[in-house]
Coordinates of C-alpha atoms and ligand atoms in Angstrom, one line a residue:
Chain A
X1029 CA 93.1 101.1 124.2
X1030 CA 90.8 103.8 123.0
X1031 CA 89.5 106.0 125.8
X1032 CA 86.8 108.5 126.5
X1033 CA 87.3 112.1 127.2
X1034 CA 85.6 114.2 129.9
X1035 CA 86.0 118.0 129.8
X1036 CA 84.6 120.1 132.7
X1037 CA 84.6 123.9 133.2
X1038 CA 87.4 124.4 130.8
X1039 CA 88.6 128.0 130.2
X1040 CA 91.5 128.6 127.8
X1041 CA 93.7 131.7 127.8
X1042 CA 96.3 133.3 125.6
X1043 CA 97.9 135.5 128.2
X1044 CA 95.1 137.7 129.5
X1045 CA 92.8 136.9 126.6
X1046 CA 90.2 134.3 127.3
X1047 CA 89.8 132.5 124.0
X1048 CA 87.4 129.8 125.0
X1049 CA 85.1 129.7 128.0
X1050 CA 83.2 127.2 130.1
X1051 CA 83.4 124.1 128.0
X1052 CA 81.7 120.9 129.3
X1053 CA 82.0 117.9 127.0
X1054 CA 81.7 114.2 127.2
X1055 CA 83.3 112.1 124.5
X1056 CA 82.8 108.3 124.4
X1057 CA 85.6 106.0 123.4
X1058 CA 85.6 104.6 119.8
X1059 CA 83.5 107.5 118.6
X1060 CA 84.1 110.2 116.1
X1061 CA 83.3 113.7 117.4
X1062 CA 83.1 116.6 114.9
X1063 CA 83.6 120.2 116.1
X1064 CA 82.2 122.9 113.9
X1065 CA 81.8 126.6 114.2
X1066 CA 82.8 129.9 112.6
X1067 CA 86.4 130.9 112.2
X1068 CA 88.1 132.2 115.3
X1069 CA 85.6 130.7 117.8
X1070 CA 88.3 128.5 119.4
X1071 CA 88.0 125.1 117.8
X1072 CA 91.7 124.6 117.2
X1073 CA 92.5 126.1 120.6
X1074 CA 90.1 123.7 122.3
X1075 CA 91.5 120.8 120.4
X1076 CA 95.0 121.6 121.4
X1077 CA 94.2 121.5 125.1
X1078 CA 93.3 117.8 124.7
X1079 CA 96.9 116.8 124.2
X1080 CA 98.5 119.7 126.1
X1081 CA 99.8 121.3 122.9
X1082 CA 98.2 124.6 123.9
X1083 CA 100.8 125.4 126.4
X1084 CA 103.5 125.3 123.7
X1085 CA 102.4 128.9 122.8
X1086 CA 104.2 131.3 125.1
X1087 CA 101.8 132.7 127.8
X1088 CA 99.1 130.2 127.0
X1089 CA 97.3 128.5 130.0
X1090 CA 94.3 126.5 130.9
X1091 CA 91.9 126.4 133.8
X1092 CA 89.5 123.5 134.4
X1093 CA 89.6 119.8 134.0
X1094 CA 90.2 117.4 131.2
X1095 CA 90.2 113.7 131.8
X1096 CA 91.2 111.0 129.4
X1097 CA 90.6 107.5 130.5
X1098 CA 90.0 108.8 134.0
X1099 CA 93.3 110.6 134.3
X1100 CA 93.4 114.3 134.8
X1101 CA 95.6 115.7 132.0
X1102 CA 96.3 118.9 133.9
X1103 CA 96.8 117.1 137.3
X1104 CA 100.0 117.4 139.3
X1105 CA 102.9 115.3 138.0
X1106 CA 101.4 114.6 134.6
X1107 CA 104.1 114.8 131.9
X1108 CA 102.8 116.6 128.8
X1109 CA 105.2 114.6 126.7
X1110 CA 103.6 111.3 127.9
X1111 CA 100.2 112.8 127.2
X1112 CA 101.1 113.6 123.7
X1113 CA 102.2 110.0 123.1
X1114 CA 98.8 108.9 124.2
X1115 CA 96.9 111.6 122.2
X1116 CA 98.0 111.9 118.6
X1117 CA 97.4 115.0 116.5
X1118 CA 97.1 115.7 112.7
X1119 CA 97.4 119.3 111.7
X1120 CA 95.5 121.4 109.2
X1121 CA 98.4 121.6 106.9
X1122 CA 100.4 118.5 106.1
X1123 CA 103.8 118.8 107.8
X1124 CA 106.1 115.9 107.1
X1125 CA 109.7 116.3 108.2
X1126 CA 111.5 117.6 105.1
X1127 CA 114.8 115.9 106.0
X1128 CA 113.3 112.5 106.4
X1129 CA 112.3 109.8 104.0
X1130 CA 108.8 108.5 103.8
X1131 CA 109.7 105.5 106.0
X1132 CA 111.6 107.7 108.5
X1133 CA 108.6 110.0 108.7
X1134 CA 106.4 107.1 109.8
X1135 CA 109.0 106.1 112.3
X1136 CA 109.5 109.6 113.5
X1137 CA 107.8 109.0 116.8
X1138 CA 110.2 106.2 117.5
X1139 CA 113.4 107.6 116.0
X1140 CA 113.1 111.1 117.4
X1141 CA 112.6 109.6 120.8
X1142 CA 115.9 107.7 120.5
X1143 CA 114.1 104.4 121.0
X1144 CA 115.8 101.4 119.5
X1145 CA 113.9 99.3 117.1
X1146 CA 115.0 96.3 115.1
X1147 CA 115.1 96.5 111.4
X1148 CA 112.3 94.0 110.9
X1149 CA 110.1 95.6 113.6
X1150 CA 110.6 99.0 111.9
X1151 CA 109.6 97.6 108.5
X1152 CA 106.6 96.0 110.1
X1153 CA 105.6 99.2 111.9
X1154 CA 106.0 101.2 108.6
X1155 CA 103.9 98.9 106.7
X1156 CA 101.2 98.6 109.3
X1157 CA 100.9 102.3 109.8
X1158 CA 100.9 103.1 106.1
X1159 CA 98.3 100.5 105.5
X1160 CA 96.3 102.0 108.4
X1161 CA 96.6 105.4 106.7
X1162 CA 95.5 103.9 103.4
X1163 CA 98.8 105.0 101.8
X1164 CA 100.8 101.7 101.6
X1165 CA 99.9 100.9 98.0
X1166 CA 100.9 104.3 96.7
X1167 CA 104.3 104.5 98.3
X1168 CA 105.5 101.0 99.0
X1169 CA 108.0 101.2 96.1
X1170 CA 109.5 104.5 97.2
X1171 CA 109.8 104.4 101.0
X1172 CA 113.2 105.9 100.9
X1173 CA 112.2 108.9 98.9
X1174 CA 111.7 112.2 100.9
X1175 CA 108.3 112.8 102.4
X1176 CA 108.0 116.1 100.7
X1177 CA 108.0 114.3 97.3
X1178 CA 104.4 113.3 97.8
X1179 CA 101.2 115.1 96.8
X1180 CA 99.4 117.2 99.4
X1181 CA 96.8 114.5 100.1
X1182 CA 99.4 111.8 100.3
X1183 CA 101.4 114.0 102.7
X1184 CA 98.4 114.4 104.9
X1185 CA 97.9 110.6 105.0
X1186 CA 101.6 110.2 105.7
X1187 CA 101.1 112.5 108.7
X1188 CA 98.2 110.3 109.8
X1189 CA 100.4 107.2 109.5
X1190 CA 103.0 109.0 111.5
X1191 CA 100.5 109.8 114.2
X1192 CA 99.1 106.3 114.5
X1193 CA 102.6 104.7 114.4
X1194 CA 103.0 105.8 118.1
X1195 CA 99.8 103.9 118.8
X1196 CA 97.9 106.6 120.7
X1197 CA 94.5 106.0 122.1
X1198 CA 93.0 109.3 120.9
X1199 CA 93.5 111.0 117.6
X1200 CA 92.9 114.7 117.2
X1201 CA 92.5 116.1 113.7
X1202 CA 92.4 119.8 113.0
X1203 CA 90.7 120.4 109.6
X1204 CA 92.7 117.5 108.1
X1205 CA 91.1 117.9 104.6
X1206 CA 91.0 121.7 104.3
X1207 CA 93.9 121.7 101.8
X1208 CA 92.9 118.6 99.9
X1209 CA 91.0 117.7 96.7
X1210 CA 87.7 115.8 96.9
X1211 CA 89.3 112.4 96.1
X1212 CA 91.9 112.7 98.9
X1213 CA 89.2 114.0 101.2
X1214 CA 87.1 111.0 100.5
X1215 CA 90.1 108.7 101.2
X1216 CA 90.7 110.4 104.5
X1217 CA 87.0 110.2 105.4
X1218 CA 87.0 106.5 104.7
X1219 CA 90.1 106.2 106.8
X1220 CA 88.4 108.0 109.7
X1221 CA 85.6 105.5 109.8
X1222 CA 88.1 102.6 109.8
X1223 CA 90.2 104.2 112.4
X1224 CA 87.2 104.6 114.7
X1225 CA 87.5 100.9 115.5
X1226 CA 90.8 101.5 117.2
X1227 CA 90.8 105.1 118.3
X1228 CA 88.7 107.8 119.8
X1229 CA 88.7 110.6 117.2
X1230 CA 88.0 114.3 117.5
X1231 CA 87.9 116.2 114.2
X1232 CA 87.6 119.9 113.5
X1233 CA 86.0 120.7 110.2
X1234 CA 84.4 123.6 108.3
X1235 CA 82.7 121.2 106.0
X1236 CA 79.1 120.4 107.2
X1237 CA 78.7 117.5 104.9
X1238 CA 81.9 116.1 106.2
X1239 CA 80.8 116.4 109.8
X1240 CA 77.5 114.7 108.9
X1241 CA 79.3 111.9 107.0
X1242 CA 82.0 111.0 109.4
X1243 CA 80.9 111.8 112.9
X1244 CA 78.7 110.2 115.6
X1245 CA 78.4 113.4 117.6
X1246 CA 78.8 117.0 116.6
X1247 CA 79.7 119.9 118.8
X1248 CA 79.0 123.5 117.8
X1249 CA 81.2 126.3 119.0
X1250 CA 80.2 129.9 118.6
X1251 CA 81.5 133.4 119.4
X1252 CA 78.9 136.1 120.0
X1253 CA 81.0 139.3 119.5
X1254 CA 84.5 139.7 118.5
X1255 CA 86.6 139.9 121.6
X1256 CA 84.3 137.6 123.5
X1257 CA 85.5 134.1 124.3
X1258 CA 84.2 131.2 122.2
X1259 CA 81.7 128.8 123.8
X1260 CA 80.4 125.4 123.2
X1261 CA 76.8 126.1 122.2
X1262 CA 75.7 122.5 122.1
X1263 CA 76.8 119.0 121.5
X1264 CA 74.6 116.1 120.4
X1265 CA 74.2 113.2 118.1
X1266 CA 75.1 114.2 114.6
X1267 CA 71.7 113.2 113.3
X1268 CA 70.0 115.3 115.9
X1269 CA 72.3 118.3 115.4
X1270 CA 71.6 118.4 111.7
X1271 CA 67.9 117.7 111.8
X1272 CA 66.6 119.5 114.8
X1273 CA 69.2 121.2 117.0
X1274 CA 67.9 122.6 120.3
X1275 CA 69.6 126.0 119.8
X1276 CA 68.6 128.6 117.3
X1277 CA 72.3 129.6 116.7
X1278 CA 73.1 126.0 115.7
X1279 CA 70.3 125.8 113.3
X1280 CA 71.3 129.2 111.7
X1281 CA 74.9 128.2 111.4
X1282 CA 74.2 124.7 109.9
X1283 CA 71.7 126.1 107.4
X1284 CA 74.1 128.8 106.4
X1285 CA 72.1 131.7 107.9
X1286 CA 75.0 133.0 109.9
X1287 CA 75.8 136.6 110.8
Chain B
X272 CA 89.4 145.9 72.4
X273 CA 92.0 143.9 74.4
X274 CA 92.3 141.4 71.6
X275 CA 93.0 144.3 69.2
X276 CA 95.7 145.8 71.4
X277 CA 97.4 142.5 71.8
X278 CA 97.3 141.8 68.1
X279 CA 98.9 145.2 67.5
X280 CA 101.5 144.5 70.1
X281 CA 102.4 141.1 68.6
X282 CA 102.8 142.6 65.2
X283 CA 104.8 145.5 66.4
X284 CA 108.1 146.1 64.6
X285 CA 111.2 144.9 66.4
X286 CA 114.8 145.8 65.8
X287 CA 116.6 142.9 64.0
X288 CA 118.5 140.6 66.4
X289 CA 121.9 141.8 65.1
X290 CA 121.1 145.5 65.6
X291 CA 122.6 145.6 69.1
X292 CA 125.8 144.0 67.9
X293 CA 126.1 146.4 65.0
X294 CA 125.5 149.4 67.2
X295 CA 128.0 148.0 69.7
X296 CA 130.7 147.6 67.1
X297 CA 130.0 151.1 65.8
X298 CA 130.1 152.6 69.2
X299 CA 133.4 151.0 69.9
X300 CA 134.9 152.1 66.6
X301 CA 133.8 155.7 67.1
X302 CA 135.1 155.7 70.7
X303 CA 138.5 154.3 69.5
X304 CA 138.7 156.9 66.9
X305 CA 137.9 159.7 69.3
X306 CA 140.4 158.3 71.8
X307 CA 143.2 158.2 69.3
X308 CA 142.7 161.9 68.5
X309 CA 144.0 162.8 72.0
X310 CA 147.3 161.7 73.6
X311 CA 146.8 158.0 73.0
X312 CA 143.6 156.2 74.1
X313 CA 143.3 154.9 77.7
X314 CA 141.3 151.7 78.0
X315 CA 138.8 152.8 80.7
X316 CA 138.0 156.0 78.9
X317 CA 137.4 154.2 75.6
X318 CA 135.2 151.6 77.2
X319 CA 133.2 154.2 79.1
X320 CA 132.7 156.3 76.0
X321 CA 131.7 153.2 74.0
X322 CA 129.1 152.2 76.6
X323 CA 127.6 155.6 76.7
X324 CA 127.4 155.9 72.9
X325 CA 126.0 152.4 72.7
X326 CA 123.3 153.1 75.2
X327 CA 122.2 156.4 73.6
X328 CA 122.2 155.1 70.0
X329 CA 120.4 151.9 70.8
X330 CA 117.8 153.8 72.9
X331 CA 117.1 156.4 70.2
X332 CA 117.0 153.7 67.5
X333 CA 114.7 151.4 69.5
X334 CA 112.4 154.2 70.5
X335 CA 112.0 155.2 66.9
X336 CA 111.3 151.6 65.7
X337 CA 109.9 149.7 68.6
X338 CA 108.3 152.3 70.8
X339 CA 109.0 153.7 74.2
X340 CA 108.3 150.5 76.3
X341 CA 110.9 148.4 74.5
X342 CA 113.4 151.3 74.4
X343 CA 113.2 151.7 78.2
X344 CA 113.6 148.0 78.6
X345 CA 116.8 148.0 76.5
X346 CA 118.1 151.0 78.5
X347 CA 117.4 149.3 81.8
X348 CA 119.1 146.1 80.5
X349 CA 122.2 148.1 79.6
X350 CA 122.2 149.9 83.0
X351 CA 122.0 146.6 84.9
X352 CA 124.7 144.9 82.8
X353 CA 127.0 147.9 83.2
X354 CA 126.5 147.9 86.9
X355 CA 127.3 144.2 87.0
X356 CA 130.5 144.8 84.9
X357 CA 131.5 147.6 87.2
X358 CA 131.1 145.4 90.2
X359 CA 133.1 142.6 88.6
X360 CA 136.1 144.9 87.9
X361 CA 137.5 145.0 91.4
X362 CA 136.8 141.4 92.0
X363 CA 138.4 140.1 88.8
X364 CA 141.4 142.4 89.1
X365 CA 141.9 141.4 92.7
X366 CA 142.0 137.7 91.9
X367 CA 144.1 138.5 88.9
X368 CA 146.7 140.4 90.9
X369 CA 146.9 138.0 93.8
X370 CA 147.2 135.0 91.4
X371 CA 149.7 136.5 89.1
X372 CA 151.9 138.0 91.8
X373 CA 151.4 135.2 94.2
X374 CA 152.5 132.6 91.7
X375 CA 156.0 134.0 91.5
X376 CA 157.1 132.4 94.8
X377 CA 154.2 129.9 95.3
X378 CA 155.5 126.4 95.1
X379 CA 155.6 123.1 97.0
X380 CA 158.6 124.3 98.8
X381 CA 156.9 127.6 99.8
X382 CA 154.1 125.4 101.3
X383 CA 156.6 123.1 103.1
X384 CA 159.4 125.1 104.5
X385 CA 159.6 127.8 107.2
X386 CA 161.8 130.9 107.4
X387 CA 164.7 129.6 109.6
X388 CA 168.0 130.7 108.2
X389 CA 166.6 132.8 105.5
X390 CA 167.9 136.4 105.2
X391 CA 168.6 139.1 102.7
X392 CA 167.5 138.5 99.1
X393 CA 167.3 134.7 99.4
X394 CA 164.2 133.4 97.6
X395 CA 164.1 130.2 99.5
X396 CA 161.9 129.8 102.6
X397 CA 158.2 129.4 103.0
X398 CA 155.1 129.8 105.0
X399 CA 154.4 126.4 106.4
X400 CA 154.7 127.6 109.9
X401 CA 152.3 130.4 109.2
X402 CA 149.8 128.0 107.5
X403 CA 149.9 125.7 110.5
X404 CA 149.6 128.7 112.8
X405 CA 146.6 130.1 111.0
X406 CA 144.9 126.7 111.0
X407 CA 145.6 126.2 114.7
X408 CA 144.6 129.6 115.8
X409 CA 141.5 129.8 113.6
X410 CA 140.5 126.2 114.5
X411 CA 140.8 127.0 118.2
X412 CA 138.8 130.1 117.7
X413 CA 136.1 128.1 115.9
X414 CA 136.2 125.5 118.7
X415 CA 135.4 128.2 121.2
X416 CA 132.9 130.2 119.3
X417 CA 130.9 127.5 117.5
X418 CA 129.5 125.9 120.7
X419 CA 129.0 129.3 122.4
X420 CA 127.4 130.8 119.3
X421 CA 125.2 127.7 118.6
X422 CA 123.9 127.4 122.2
X423 CA 123.3 131.2 122.5
X424 CA 121.3 131.1 119.2
X425 CA 119.3 128.1 120.4
X426 CA 118.6 129.9 123.7
X427 CA 117.5 133.1 121.8
X428 CA 115.2 131.2 119.4
X429 CA 113.8 128.4 121.5
X430 CA 113.9 129.5 125.1
X431 CA 114.6 133.2 125.4
X432 CA 111.8 135.5 126.5
X433 CA 111.7 138.9 128.1
X434 CA 114.5 141.2 129.3
X435 CA 117.4 138.7 129.4
X436 CA 116.9 137.6 125.7
X437 CA 116.6 141.3 124.7
X438 CA 119.8 142.1 126.6
X439 CA 121.6 139.3 124.9
X440 CA 120.4 140.3 121.5
X441 CA 121.5 143.9 122.1
X442 CA 125.0 142.8 123.3
X443 CA 125.4 140.6 120.3
X444 CA 124.6 143.5 118.1
X445 CA 127.1 145.6 119.9
X446 CA 129.7 142.9 119.7
X447 CA 129.2 142.5 115.9
X448 CA 130.6 146.0 115.5
X449 CA 133.7 145.7 117.7
X450 CA 136.8 146.7 115.8
X451 CA 139.2 143.8 115.6
X452 CA 142.0 145.7 117.3
X453 CA 139.8 146.0 120.4
X454 CA 139.3 142.3 120.5
X455 CA 143.0 141.8 120.3
X456 CA 143.7 144.3 123.2
X457 CA 140.9 142.6 125.2
X458 CA 142.6 139.1 124.8
X459 CA 146.0 140.6 125.5
X460 CA 144.7 142.3 128.7
X461 CA 142.8 139.2 129.8
X462 CA 145.9 136.9 129.5
X463 CA 148.2 139.5 131.0
X464 CA 145.9 139.6 134.1
X465 CA 146.0 135.8 134.5
X466 CA 149.5 134.8 133.3
X467 CA 151.5 138.0 133.5
X468 CA 152.8 140.4 130.8
X469 CA 155.4 138.0 129.3
X470 CA 152.9 135.3 128.3
X471 CA 152.5 134.8 124.6
X472 CA 150.6 131.9 123.0
X473 CA 148.4 131.0 120.0
X474 CA 145.5 130.6 122.3
X475 CA 145.5 134.4 123.0
X476 CA 144.9 135.0 119.3
X477 CA 142.3 132.3 119.3
X478 CA 140.4 134.1 122.1
X479 CA 140.7 137.4 120.2
X480 CA 139.3 135.8 117.1
X481 CA 136.6 134.0 119.0
X482 CA 135.4 137.4 120.3
X483 CA 135.0 138.5 116.8
X484 CA 133.5 135.3 115.5
X485 CA 131.0 134.5 118.2
X486 CA 128.5 137.3 117.4
X487 CA 128.6 136.4 113.7
X488 CA 127.9 132.7 114.5
X489 CA 125.1 133.7 116.8
X490 CA 123.5 136.0 114.2
X491 CA 123.6 133.5 111.3
X492 CA 122.6 130.5 113.3
X493 CA 119.7 132.5 114.9
X494 CA 118.5 133.5 111.4
X495 CA 118.6 129.9 110.2
X496 CA 116.8 128.6 113.3
X497 CA 114.0 131.1 112.9
X498 CA 113.5 129.9 109.3
X499 CA 112.5 126.4 110.6
X500 CA 108.7 126.4 110.4
X501 CA 107.0 126.2 113.7
X502 CA 104.8 123.4 112.3
X503 CA 107.7 121.0 112.3
X504 CA 108.3 121.7 116.0
X505 CA 104.6 121.2 116.7
X506 CA 104.6 118.0 114.7
X507 CA 107.4 116.6 116.8
X508 CA 105.8 117.7 120.1
X509 CA 102.6 116.1 119.0
X510 CA 104.4 112.8 118.6
X511 CA 105.5 113.0 122.2
X512 CA 109.0 114.1 121.5
X513 CA 110.5 116.2 124.4
X514 CA 111.6 119.7 123.6
X515 CA 115.4 119.1 123.7
X516 CA 115.1 116.2 121.3
X517 CA 112.9 118.2 119.1
X518 CA 115.6 120.9 119.0
X519 CA 118.4 118.5 118.4
X520 CA 116.8 116.2 115.9
X521 CA 114.3 118.4 114.1
X522 CA 115.2 122.0 114.4
X523 CA 119.0 121.7 114.2
X524 CA 118.7 118.9 111.6
X525 CA 116.4 120.9 109.4
X526 CA 118.6 124.0 109.6
X527 CA 121.9 122.1 109.4
X528 CA 122.7 123.1 105.8
X529 CA 122.3 126.8 106.6
X530 CA 124.1 126.6 109.9
X531 CA 127.2 125.0 108.2
X532 CA 127.2 127.8 105.6
X533 CA 126.9 130.5 108.3
X534 CA 129.7 129.0 110.4
X535 CA 132.0 128.9 107.4
X536 CA 131.3 132.5 106.6
X537 CA 132.2 133.4 110.2
X538 CA 135.4 131.5 109.9
X539 CA 136.2 133.2 106.6
X540 CA 135.5 136.5 108.3
X541 CA 138.2 136.0 111.0
X542 CA 140.8 133.9 109.2
X543 CA 142.3 137.0 107.5
X544 CA 142.4 139.2 110.7
X545 CA 145.9 140.7 111.2
X546 CA 145.8 143.4 113.9
X547 CA 144.6 141.3 116.9
X548 CA 147.0 138.5 116.0
X549 CA 149.9 140.9 115.7
X550 CA 149.5 142.1 119.3
X551 CA 148.7 138.7 120.8
X552 CA 150.4 135.8 119.0
X553 CA 153.1 137.9 117.6
X554 CA 155.4 136.4 115.0
X555 CA 158.0 133.7 114.7
X556 CA 160.1 132.4 111.9
X557 CA 159.8 128.8 112.7
X558 CA 157.2 126.1 113.4
X559 CA 155.4 126.1 116.7
X560 CA 152.8 123.4 117.1
X561 CA 151.9 124.3 120.7
X562 CA 148.9 126.6 121.0
X563 CA 149.5 127.2 124.6
X564 CA 153.2 128.1 124.7
X565 CA 155.1 130.7 122.8
X566 CA 154.6 133.0 119.8
X567 CA 153.3 131.7 116.5
X568 CA 153.3 132.8 112.9
X569 CA 150.0 133.2 111.1
X570 CA 149.4 133.9 107.4
X571 CA 148.1 137.5 107.6
X572 CA 150.9 138.5 110.0
X573 CA 153.4 136.7 107.7
X574 CA 152.2 138.6 104.7
X575 CA 152.3 141.9 106.7
X576 CA 155.8 141.2 108.0
X577 CA 157.2 140.2 104.6
X578 CA 155.7 143.1 102.9
X579 CA 157.2 145.5 105.5
X580 CA 160.6 144.0 104.8
X581 CA 160.4 144.8 101.1
X582 CA 162.5 143.1 98.4
X583 CA 161.7 139.4 97.9
X584 CA 159.5 139.8 101.0
X585 CA 156.9 141.5 98.8
X586 CA 156.6 138.4 96.6
X587 CA 156.4 136.2 99.7
X588 CA 153.6 138.4 100.9
X589 CA 151.6 137.9 97.7
X590 CA 152.3 134.1 97.9
X591 CA 150.9 134.1 101.4
X592 CA 147.9 136.1 100.3
X593 CA 147.3 133.5 97.6
X594 CA 147.6 130.7 100.1
X595 CA 145.1 132.4 102.4
X596 CA 142.6 132.8 99.6
X597 CA 143.1 129.1 98.6
X598 CA 142.4 128.0 102.2
X599 CA 139.2 130.1 102.4
X600 CA 138.2 128.6 99.0
X601 CA 138.8 125.1 100.2
X602 CA 136.8 125.8 103.4
X603 CA 134.0 127.1 101.3
X604 CA 134.0 124.0 99.1
X605 CA 134.0 121.8 102.1
X606 CA 131.0 123.8 103.6
X607 CA 129.2 123.3 100.3
X608 CA 129.7 119.6 100.3
X609 CA 128.6 119.3 103.9
X610 CA 125.5 121.4 103.5
X611 CA 124.6 119.6 100.3
X612 CA 124.7 116.4 102.4
X613 CA 122.4 117.9 105.0
X614 CA 120.0 119.8 102.7
X615 CA 116.4 118.5 102.6
X616 CA 116.1 116.6 99.3
X617 CA 113.5 118.1 97.0
X618 CA 112.4 114.9 95.3
Ligands
ATP1176 N1 98.9 131.9 119.3 C1 97.9 132.7 119.7 N2 98.1 133.8 120.5 C2 97.1 134.6 120.8 N3 95.8 134.4 120.4 C3 95.5 133.3 119.6 C4 96.5 132.4 119.2 N4 95.9 131.5 118.4 C5 94.6 131.8 118.4 N5 94.4 132.9 119.1 C6 93.0 133.5 119.3 O1 92.2 132.6 119.8 C7 90.9 132.6 119.2 C8 90.5 131.3 118.7 O2 91.4 130.9 117.7 P1 91.4 129.4 117.0 O3 92.6 129.3 116.2 O4 91.2 128.4 118.1 O5 90.1 129.5 116.1 P2 89.4 128.4 115.2 O6 88.0 128.2 115.7 O7 90.3 127.2 115.1 O8 89.3 129.2 113.8 P3 89.5 128.6 112.3 O9 88.3 127.9 112.0 O10 89.7 129.8 111.5 O11 90.7 127.7 112.4 C9 91.0 133.7 118.2 O12 90.4 134.9 118.6 C10 92.4 133.9 117.9 O13 92.7 135.2 117.6
MG1177 MG1 91.5 126.4 113.5

């Protein structure tokens, strides 16, 4: 079940350094939200707080409130491992497990968790996830080959298949196309619009056209001076953001008049 | 401009391909002739002179015909090759000596008999008790130090922060430099404290070897674990895999090939230790299968003892050395097979 996300008064720290300040954000279920902004303004940092990956970094902590489907992610007794099963993530650089075959990479969420799965269920899950990631046709004849034998774009789609195989309700993507050619990028963008039917998607991108193409809403993060924390300047419908944003900074950034 | 230089370079004159061979033959001939003038040529002197003559002639020739860049290249090539040859001399001659002298007594019966009832200049007898002893003691040392080393390395890489981790790293560094005799005395003192001064057993030697082996295992495993990209850990976390399963199934699995190699190097490092075994496990001329009771013979101590006795013993010492080298080679081969099995497949 896809679920909405509510973020209130979120402050994100690396040790004493406040990287992101005072974020309030409302994300509807079954929508695609694009996050844009200059390098270093805290987009990745923010994204990683949505599935509690932020605290993996030593000294990193969070203040504020994040709710997914009404549950406070940072509430008492919430297990970060359970959160991450519910909120999948695709990273900027494709990172398939090098010791695993293509099929095993897709099944990683099951196998690494020592969950038993029958052979036919496993085959089903592999096919369903790879079809979901638009990769099935290309790899169906070589499922037992290592994941690293694929091209960069195929690897990224393999990572998407791996993420959706655990059937999360939210999918986070951190610049999923930054290392890809236009054709693979297009394939992934098409994929995102299909996946929207079943997941709530948040995507970080540096590509304005991409944000305009794939997203329903766009959020703009900015950082005023180096050393200051990044802030969410505004978030609105993508069409509005790209035609007449309410903030001057957004307009400057989108039209390339930055700095 | 550039095009012109390139053209000139392409058309530059080269020495014919057989020139180095001719120069080499000439240098060798001259060097032999010079050598035979004196009191009969010695091989190292002739070779050294030939190499120097070869280098100088080829450099001068090449500089005149091909220009300074190619001449320098040839000189560097000769220097690198000579260094390689120099480094190979001790290696090859060591293997040669061990094999040629070791083979005198090396036989099936050497590998299958012990030294009971062998005295004087009898050439019978063998080292099976020492082989078994070495395998038992080293195996027990590995059983102790592999888990300790592996878990310490995992702690340092995956969990350790702050002063405790720094203290452990420092202690490991110190332990790496411990002289082996100190490890032997430590094990001896430890067991004397617990079981009294008369206690002797293979396990004492195993503890001494484990003291030497553990820091090596920690260091090499630590290095291997640090090579595992953080992205893979994060990929596993993002799939909802708990940290300990991530370590077991992703980090250790990805580093497995390197870990196996590192552990084998650590085994090879201690399997030839003599001093700590001499003062803990002692020696014996017959088989002892019990690690926890009584003295035991080991290959290095066997070699030492036989060499000290002189006579046929010297041949036995060489045969034991050959056996030891063969064991280490077999272990290396095994490690290679295992790590090939674990290695990430490229395609
Ligand atoms: N592991 C870390 N430890 C300390 N500070 C960090 C860490 N990761 C990021 N930061 C800091 O947090 C701030 C935000 O970084 P972040 O990676 O979120 O930026 P970003 O918006 O994703 O940039 P980019 O578009 O280049 O990916 C930066 O100032 C960065 O230096
Ligand atoms: Mg980023």
